[in-house]
Amino acid sequence: MSLALLLLISAVLLFVAYRFYGAFVYKKFGLDDSQKSPAHLLRDGVDYEPSKPIVVLGHHFASIAGAGPIVGPIIAVTFGWIPAVIWILVGGIFFGAVHDLGSMAASLRTDGKSIGVIIRNQIGPRGKQLFILFSFSTLILVIGVFSDIIAKTFIANPGVGSASILFIFLAVAFGYLNRLVGNGKIAFTIITVIGVVLMYYFVYLGTQLPINLSYEVWIMALLGYAFVASVAPVSLLLQPRDYLNSYLLYGMMIAAVAGVFIANPQIEMTTEIHTSSESLGFVFPVLFVTIACGAISGFHSLVASGTTSKQLDKVSDAKVVGFGGMLIESFLAIISVGAVAVLSREEYTSRLGAEGPVALFSNGIGGMISTLGISETFAVGFVALTVSAFALTTLDTCTRLARFTLQEYFEDMPQPAAQTLAKNRYLSTTIVVILSVLLLLSGEFSTLWPIFGSANQLLAALALLTIAVWLIRKNIPATFVMIPMFFMFTVTLASLGLFAWKNFQEKGYVLAVIAALLFILAIALIFLAFKSLKSEAKVTSGA
């Protein structure tokens, strides 16, 4: 089978799913433009800011993508390329897109608040506290890990660091000009073309002006940037940077697909399905935890309900941004699988261990892009830079999300100190950055990171649970949400149970205890949800 045929079939399935199933899900959530979006109702010029759909899509896609739909699928090919492709397509359409659009829809109907606040409204304050503590801890872990990864990437590739800095200045200039042009479509198109051209030029310029800094300096610079991105008006830095960066990924994907159709490589890997892996474990539940971004990822619910819902100009924009953005990511995940499916099983195994998933992806896609007449060295470097640029979007988005989460945790508390923290974005962001620095200094993130996959999918299961309760309370049939919800809880609880047992046997007691606590957290929130629904049913029947 040719890789071009696989990409074509996947693209058609994803487009048809968006056209028909996306319309079905959008209608089920009861979204329409009869009500103004929170961006208009609560507009403050900092977090709530109505923006063009293409800009919000760029921000949302850049925020949810990162390196996730590249790393996860490539590692999961260990079980075979067919299981990976099936889970990406089925998961992306029926699980991830429903999860993302559902999180966005519930947030739009709750003043643009996050899943934590929605849990408070639908399940109760105790559920909100448990969820926010869990999601905040996860975000701090992600900030710490990605700061470390990006700093080391910039040290190894100084040109990537230089280009990333140039991107930031370009984003600020674009954000300022976009504010000046307002709703002018022609002017917006012109500054977008100029911005994209300059961004691609900065890819080259970065290699000519490398910046060499120490690890400690890069860490401080990255967290300083993350602080500014968290407190600055979203339309001035975070949104335009993500919007322009999205064209890097769009460009890479388009070039990769064009290269595949020109080179027409065959899938060399056999169709054999491996039910277990010595390093990863059994295909169930590991496959469904390893491939998160690209199929379904709990982190998406934090982005959809944390930043994106506050920027939608119209409620109807949620379909293309939430459902459509997820399916674009699914297609990127299919490309990632294709980058290694053209290798033999033996070559894939040996190179994955020697090069790692990002380098394997960069070399594979870079080689395909080079068939367009571009230098293979430049093509490989461009792909690697694109992946690094998106890792940086994960860092700044996570910092802002952690700030929102911290503020929402204290907003219900009447104490003056709690209210100060809930309303002061500078103070709350400072706490986020300090905790991230402490985590980096302790080095504990390297110990805790292995459990992130299970924690991330637990976030997805809990978000689906919240969406299901929200729909049930509105007397809307929630089967299309509950099926993926039950599946994700099964995957998550099985994964956490196996992870806890494995680490207990290997005397990794810290990870074993954390896994057990997450297991208990999931059970507790399920119990609170059913208790809440049962209480409401009694009240209704009594009335």
mmCIF file with all atom_site columns, N, CA and C in Angstrom, residues 72-87 269-291 337 340 345 348-349 352:
data_model
loop_
_atom_site.group_PDB
_atom_site.id
_atom_site.type_symbol
_atom_site.label_atom_id
_atom_site.label_alt_id
_atom_site.label_comp_id
_atom_site.label_asym_id
_atom_site.label_entity_id
_atom_site.label_seq_id
_atom_site.pdbx_PDB_ins_code
_atom_site.Cartn_x
_atom_site.Cartn_y
_atom_site.Cartn_z
_atom_site.occupancy
_atom_site.B_iso_or_equiv
_atom_site.pdbx_formal_charge
_atom_site.auth_seq_id
_atom_site.auth_comp_id
_atom_site.auth_asym_id
_atom_site.auth_atom_id
_atom_site.pdbx_PDB_model_num
ATOM 1   N N  . GLY A 1 72  ? 3.667  10.766 20.294 1.00 0.00 ? 72  GLY A N  1
ATOM 2   C CA . GLY A 1 72  ? 2.817  9.652  20.690 1.00 0.00 ? 72  GLY A CA 1
ATOM 3   C C  . GLY A 1 72  ? 2.593  8.627  19.589 1.00 0.00 ? 72  GLY A C  1
ATOM 4   N N  . PRO A 1 73  ? 2.112  9.058  18.414 1.00 0.00 ? 73  PRO A N  1
ATOM 5   C CA . PRO A 1 73  ? 1.871  8.099  17.338 1.00 0.00 ? 73  PRO A CA 1
ATOM 6   C C  . PRO A 1 73  ? 3.115  7.329  16.902 1.00 0.00 ? 73  PRO A C  1
ATOM 7   N N  . ILE A 1 74  ? 4.259  8.013  16.856 1.00 0.00 ? 74  ILE A N  1
ATOM 8   C CA . ILE A 1 74  ? 5.482  7.322  16.421 1.00 0.00 ? 74  ILE A CA 1
ATOM 9   C C  . ILE A 1 74  ? 5.869  6.243  17.418 1.00 0.00 ? 74  ILE A C  1
ATOM 10  N N  . ILE A 1 75  ? 5.766  6.521  18.707 1.00 0.00 ? 75  ILE A N  1
ATOM 11  C CA . ILE A 1 75  ? 6.073  5.511  19.723 1.00 0.00 ? 75  ILE A CA 1
ATOM 12  C C  . ILE A 1 75  ? 5.064  4.367  19.653 1.00 0.00 ? 75  ILE A C  1
ATOM 13  N N  . ALA A 1 76  ? 3.785  4.701  19.433 1.00 0.00 ? 76  ALA A N  1
ATOM 14  C CA . ALA A 1 76  ? 2.727  3.690  19.431 1.00 0.00 ? 76  ALA A CA 1
ATOM 15  C C  . ALA A 1 76  ? 2.815  2.732  18.247 1.00 0.00 ? 76  ALA A C  1
ATOM 16  N N  . VAL A 1 77  ? 3.536  3.116  17.196 1.00 0.00 ? 77  VAL A N  1
ATOM 17  C CA . VAL A 1 77  ? 3.722  2.210  16.051 1.00 0.00 ? 77  VAL A CA 1
ATOM 18  C C  . VAL A 1 77  ? 4.453  0.941  16.484 1.00 0.00 ? 77  VAL A C  1
ATOM 19  N N  . THR A 1 78  ? 5.012  0.955  17.679 1.00 0.00 ? 78  THR A N  1
ATOM 20  C CA . THR A 1 78  ? 5.603  -0.254 18.263 1.00 0.00 ? 78  THR A CA 1
ATOM 21  C C  . THR A 1 78  ? 4.604  -1.407 18.217 1.00 0.00 ? 78  THR A C  1
ATOM 22  N N  . PHE A 1 79  ? 3.317  -1.119 18.385 1.00 0.00 ? 79  PHE A N  1
ATOM 23  C CA . PHE A 1 79  ? 2.278  -2.146 18.343 1.00 0.00 ? 79  PHE A CA 1
ATOM 24  C C  . PHE A 1 79  ? 1.823  -2.455 16.916 1.00 0.00 ? 79  PHE A C  1
ATOM 25  N N  . GLY A 1 80  ? 2.324  -1.700 15.934 1.00 0.00 ? 80  GLY A N  1
ATOM 26  C CA . GLY A 1 80  ? 1.923  -1.866 14.545 1.00 0.00 ? 80  GLY A CA 1
ATOM 27  C C  . GLY A 1 80  ? 1.295  -0.586 14.029 1.00 0.00 ? 80  GLY A C  1
ATOM 28  N N  . TRP A 1 81  ? 1.450  -0.317 12.728 1.00 0.00 ? 81  TRP A N  1
ATOM 29  C CA . TRP A 1 81  ? 0.932  0.945  12.200 1.00 0.00 ? 81  TRP A CA 1
ATOM 30  C C  . TRP A 1 81  ? -0.585 0.917  12.021 1.00 0.00 ? 81  TRP A C  1
ATOM 31  N N  . ILE A 1 82  ? -1.164 -0.259 11.826 1.00 0.00 ? 82  ILE A N  1
ATOM 32  C CA . ILE A 1 82  ? -2.613 -0.344 11.635 1.00 0.00 ? 82  ILE A CA 1
ATOM 33  C C  . ILE A 1 82  ? -3.386 0.011  12.912 1.00 0.00 ? 82  ILE A C  1
ATOM 34  N N  . PRO A 1 83  ? -3.047 -0.556 14.098 1.00 0.00 ? 83  PRO A N  1
ATOM 35  C CA . PRO A 1 83  ? -3.745 -0.131 15.309 1.00 0.00 ? 83  PRO A CA 1
ATOM 36  C C  . PRO A 1 83  ? -3.621 1.373  15.569 1.00 0.00 ? 83  PRO A C  1
ATOM 37  N N  . ALA A 1 84  ? -2.447 1.921  15.276 1.00 0.00 ? 84  ALA A N  1
ATOM 38  C CA . ALA A 1 84  ? -2.235 3.355  15.492 1.00 0.00 ? 84  ALA A CA 1
ATOM 39  C C  . ALA A 1 84  ? -3.160 4.177  14.607 1.00 0.00 ? 84  ALA A C  1
ATOM 40  N N  . VAL A 1 85  ? -3.249 3.816  13.323 1.00 0.00 ? 85  VAL A N  1
ATOM 41  C CA . VAL A 1 85  ? -4.100 4.551  12.381 1.00 0.00 ? 85  VAL A CA 1
ATOM 42  C C  . VAL A 1 85  ? -5.573 4.433  12.767 1.00 0.00 ? 85  VAL A C  1
ATOM 43  N N  . ILE A 1 86  ? -5.998 3.224  13.120 1.00 0.00 ? 86  ILE A N  1
ATOM 44  C CA . ILE A 1 86  ? -7.408 3.017  13.494 1.00 0.00 ? 86  ILE A CA 1
ATOM 45  C C  . ILE A 1 86  ? -7.775 3.854  14.716 1.00 0.00 ? 86  ILE A C  1
ATOM 46  N N  . TRP A 1 87  ? -6.923 3.835  15.751 1.00 0.00 ? 87  TRP A N  1
ATOM 47  C CA . TRP A 1 87  ? -7.228 4.605  16.962 1.00 0.00 ? 87  TRP A CA 1
ATOM 48  C C  . TRP A 1 87  ? -7.222 6.102  16.684 1.00 0.00 ? 87  TRP A C  1
ATOM 49  N N  . MET A 1 269 ? 6.500  -1.328 6.382  1.00 0.00 ? 269 MET A N  1
ATOM 50  C CA . MET A 1 269 ? 6.249  -2.048 7.622  1.00 0.00 ? 269 MET A CA 1
ATOM 51  C C  . MET A 1 269 ? 5.111  -3.040 7.415  1.00 0.00 ? 269 MET A C  1
ATOM 52  N N  . THR A 1 270 ? 5.235  -4.213 7.960  1.00 0.00 ? 270 THR A N  1
ATOM 53  C CA . THR A 1 270 ? 4.210  -5.240 7.805  1.00 0.00 ? 270 THR A CA 1
ATOM 54  C C  . THR A 1 270 ? 2.935  -4.850 8.537  1.00 0.00 ? 270 THR A C  1
ATOM 55  N N  . THR A 1 271 ? 1.848  -5.531 8.224  1.00 0.00 ? 271 THR A N  1
ATOM 56  C CA . THR A 1 271 ? 0.559  -5.260 8.863  1.00 0.00 ? 271 THR A CA 1
ATOM 57  C C  . THR A 1 271 ? 0.399  -6.021 10.175 1.00 0.00 ? 271 THR A C  1
ATOM 58  N N  . GLU A 1 272 ? 1.457  -6.658 10.624 1.00 0.00 ? 272 GLU A N  1
ATOM 59  C CA . GLU A 1 272 ? 1.403  -7.438 11.851 1.00 0.00 ? 272 GLU A CA 1
ATOM 60  C C  . GLU A 1 272 ? 1.079  -6.544 13.054 1.00 0.00 ? 272 GLU A C  1
ATOM 61  N N  . ILE A 1 273 ? 0.197  -7.045 13.917 1.00 0.00 ? 273 ILE A N  1
ATOM 62  C CA . ILE A 1 273 ? -0.189 -6.322 15.131 1.00 0.00 ? 273 ILE A CA 1
ATOM 63  C C  . ILE A 1 273 ? 0.480  -6.983 16.328 1.00 0.00 ? 273 ILE A C  1
ATOM 64  N N  . HIS A 1 274 ? 1.207  -6.198 17.111 1.00 0.00 ? 274 HIS A N  1
ATOM 65  C CA . HIS A 1 274 ? 1.908  -6.704 18.288 1.00 0.00 ? 274 HIS A CA 1
ATOM 66  C C  . HIS A 1 274 ? 1.072  -6.367 19.526 1.00 0.00 ? 274 HIS A C  1
ATOM 67  N N  . THR A 1 275 ? 0.660  -7.381 20.244 1.00 0.00 ? 275 THR A N  1
ATOM 68  C CA . THR A 1 275 ? -0.231 -7.178 21.392 1.00 0.00 ? 275 THR A CA 1
ATOM 69  C C  . THR A 1 275 ? 0.496  -6.690 22.632 1.00 0.00 ? 275 THR A C  1
ATOM 70  N N  . SER A 1 276 ? 1.803  -6.773 22.627 1.00 0.00 ? 276 SER A N  1
ATOM 71  C CA . SER A 1 276 ? 2.555  -6.307 23.792 1.00 0.00 ? 276 SER A CA 1
ATOM 72  C C  . SER A 1 276 ? 3.939  -5.836 23.368 1.00 0.00 ? 276 SER A C  1
ATOM 73  N N  . SER A 1 277 ? 4.530  -5.033 24.227 1.00 0.00 ? 277 SER A N  1
ATOM 74  C CA . SER A 1 277 ? 5.882  -4.524 24.010 1.00 0.00 ? 277 SER A CA 1
ATOM 75  C C  . SER A 1 277 ? 6.648  -4.631 25.317 1.00 0.00 ? 277 SER A C  1
ATOM 76  N N  . GLU A 1 278 ? 7.879  -5.064 25.227 1.00 0.00 ? 278 GLU A N  1
ATOM 77  C CA . GLU A 1 278 ? 8.674  -5.231 26.447 1.00 0.00 ? 278 GLU A CA 1
ATOM 78  C C  . GLU A 1 278 ? 8.862  -3.913 27.179 1.00 0.00 ? 278 GLU A C  1
ATOM 79  N N  . SER A 1 279 ? 8.993  -2.827 26.431 1.00 0.00 ? 279 SER A N  1
ATOM 80  C CA . SER A 1 279 ? 9.243  -1.521 27.057 1.00 0.00 ? 279 SER A CA 1
ATOM 81  C C  . SER A 1 279 ? 7.952  -0.796 27.441 1.00 0.00 ? 279 SER A C  1
ATOM 82  N N  . LEU A 1 280 ? 6.870  -1.013 26.674 1.00 0.00 ? 280 LEU A N  1
ATOM 83  C CA . LEU A 1 280 ? 5.634  -0.261 26.901 1.00 0.00 ? 280 LEU A CA 1
ATOM 84  C C  . LEU A 1 280 ? 4.582  -1.039 27.681 1.00 0.00 ? 280 LEU A C  1
ATOM 85  N N  . GLY A 1 281 ? 4.448  -2.328 27.405 1.00 0.00 ? 281 GLY A N  1
ATOM 86  C CA . GLY A 1 281 ? 3.413  -3.126 28.053 1.00 0.00 ? 281 GLY A CA 1
ATOM 87  C C  . GLY A 1 281 ? 2.421  -3.646 27.036 1.00 0.00 ? 281 GLY A C  1
ATOM 88  N N  . PHE A 1 282 ? 1.189  -3.930 27.465 1.00 0.00 ? 282 PHE A N  1
ATOM 89  C CA . PHE A 1 282 ? 0.164  -4.484 26.591 1.00 0.00 ? 282 PHE A CA 1
ATOM 90  C C  . PHE A 1 282 ? -0.495 -3.393 25.761 1.00 0.00 ? 282 PHE A C  1
ATOM 91  N N  . VAL A 1 283 ? -0.936 -3.793 24.567 1.00 0.00 ? 283 VAL A N  1
ATOM 92  C CA . VAL A 1 283 ? -1.549 -2.837 23.644 1.00 0.00 ? 283 VAL A CA 1
ATOM 93  C C  . VAL A 1 283 ? -2.762 -2.166 24.287 1.00 0.00 ? 283 VAL A C  1
ATOM 94  N N  . PHE A 1 284 ? -3.504 -2.913 25.111 1.00 0.00 ? 284 PHE A N  1
ATOM 95  C CA . PHE A 1 284 ? -4.540 -2.291 25.931 1.00 0.00 ? 284 PHE A CA 1
ATOM 96  C C  . PHE A 1 284 ? -4.087 -2.322 27.378 1.00 0.00 ? 284 PHE A C  1
ATOM 97  N N  . PRO A 1 285 ? -3.996 -1.205 28.043 1.00 0.00 ? 285 PRO A N  1
ATOM 98  C CA . PRO A 1 285 ? -4.484 0.124  27.641 1.00 0.00 ? 285 PRO A CA 1
ATOM 99  C C  . PRO A 1 285 ? -3.414 1.053  27.074 1.00 0.00 ? 285 PRO A C  1
ATOM 100 N N  . VAL A 1 286 ? -2.186 0.557  26.885 1.00 0.00 ? 286 VAL A N  1
ATOM 101 C CA . VAL A 1 286 ? -1.058 1.449  26.598 1.00 0.00 ? 286 VAL A CA 1
ATOM 102 C C  . VAL A 1 286 ? -1.243 2.242  25.307 1.00 0.00 ? 286 VAL A C  1
ATOM 103 N N  . LEU A 1 287 ? -1.772 1.601  24.249 1.00 0.00 ? 287 LEU A N  1
ATOM 104 C CA . LEU A 1 287 ? -1.949 2.301  22.977 1.00 0.00 ? 287 LEU A CA 1
ATOM 105 C C  . LEU A 1 287 ? -2.787 3.567  23.155 1.00 0.00 ? 287 LEU A C  1
ATOM 106 N N  . PHE A 1 288 ? -3.830 3.481  23.955 1.00 0.00 ? 288 PHE A N  1
ATOM 107 C CA . PHE A 1 288 ? -4.792 4.573  24.102 1.00 0.00 ? 288 PHE A CA 1
ATOM 108 C C  . PHE A 1 288 ? -4.305 5.652  25.068 1.00 0.00 ? 288 PHE A C  1
ATOM 109 N N  . VAL A 1 289 ? -3.225 5.368  25.758 1.00 0.00 ? 289 VAL A N  1
ATOM 110 C CA . VAL A 1 289 ? -2.585 6.366  26.606 1.00 0.00 ? 289 VAL A CA 1
ATOM 111 C C  . VAL A 1 289 ? -1.412 7.000  25.865 1.00 0.00 ? 289 VAL A C  1
ATOM 112 N N  . THR A 1 290 ? -0.735 6.197  25.052 1.00 0.00 ? 290 THR A N  1
ATOM 113 C CA . THR A 1 290 ? 0.421  6.699  24.300 1.00 0.00 ? 290 THR A CA 1
ATOM 114 C C  . THR A 1 290 ? -0.005 7.675  23.215 1.00 0.00 ? 290 THR A C  1
ATOM 115 N N  . ILE A 1 291 ? -1.049 7.318  22.456 1.00 0.00 ? 291 ILE A N  1
ATOM 116 C CA . ILE A 1 291 ? -1.590 8.251  21.459 1.00 0.00 ? 291 ILE A CA 1
ATOM 117 C C  . ILE A 1 291 ? -2.712 9.036  22.129 1.00 0.00 ? 291 ILE A C  1
ATOM 118 N N  . VAL A 1 337 ? 2.562  8.820  11.714 1.00 0.00 ? 337 VAL A N  1
ATOM 119 C CA . VAL A 1 337 ? 2.623  7.364  11.531 1.00 0.00 ? 337 VAL A CA 1
ATOM 120 C C  . VAL A 1 337 ? 3.255  7.040  10.181 1.00 0.00 ? 337 VAL A C  1
ATOM 121 N N  . VAL A 1 340 ? 7.120  6.865  9.698  1.00 0.00 ? 340 VAL A N  1
ATOM 122 C CA . VAL A 1 340 ? 7.879  5.678  10.116 1.00 0.00 ? 340 VAL A CA 1
ATOM 123 C C  . VAL A 1 340 ? 7.332  4.395  9.510  1.00 0.00 ? 340 VAL A C  1
ATOM 124 N N  . ARG A 1 345 ? 10.201 -2.917 9.886  1.00 0.00 ? 345 ARG A N  1
ATOM 125 C CA . ARG A 1 345 ? 10.028 -3.057 11.336 1.00 0.00 ? 345 ARG A CA 1
ATOM 126 C C  . ARG A 1 345 ? 11.369 -2.985 12.048 1.00 0.00 ? 345 ARG A C  1
ATOM 127 N N  . TYR A 1 348 ? 12.810 0.639  11.918 1.00 0.00 ? 348 TYR A N  1
ATOM 128 C CA . TYR A 1 348 ? 12.042 1.497  12.822 1.00 0.00 ? 348 TYR A CA 1
ATOM 129 C C  . TYR A 1 348 ? 12.479 1.288  14.268 1.00 0.00 ? 348 TYR A C  1
ATOM 130 N N  . THR A 1 349 ? 12.584 0.030  14.681 1.00 0.00 ? 349 THR A N  1
ATOM 131 C CA . THR A 1 349 ? 12.939 -0.275 16.072 1.00 0.00 ? 349 THR A CA 1
ATOM 132 C C  . THR A 1 349 ? 14.318 0.242  16.429 1.00 0.00 ? 349 THR A C  1
ATOM 133 N N  . LEU A 1 352 ? 14.366 4.233  16.278 1.00 0.00 ? 352 LEU A N  1
ATOM 134 C CA . LEU A 1 352 ? 13.598 4.866  17.347 1.00 0.00 ? 352 LEU A CA 1
ATOM 135 C C  . LEU A 1 352 ? 14.422 4.929  18.625 1.00 0.00 ? 352 LEU A C  1
#
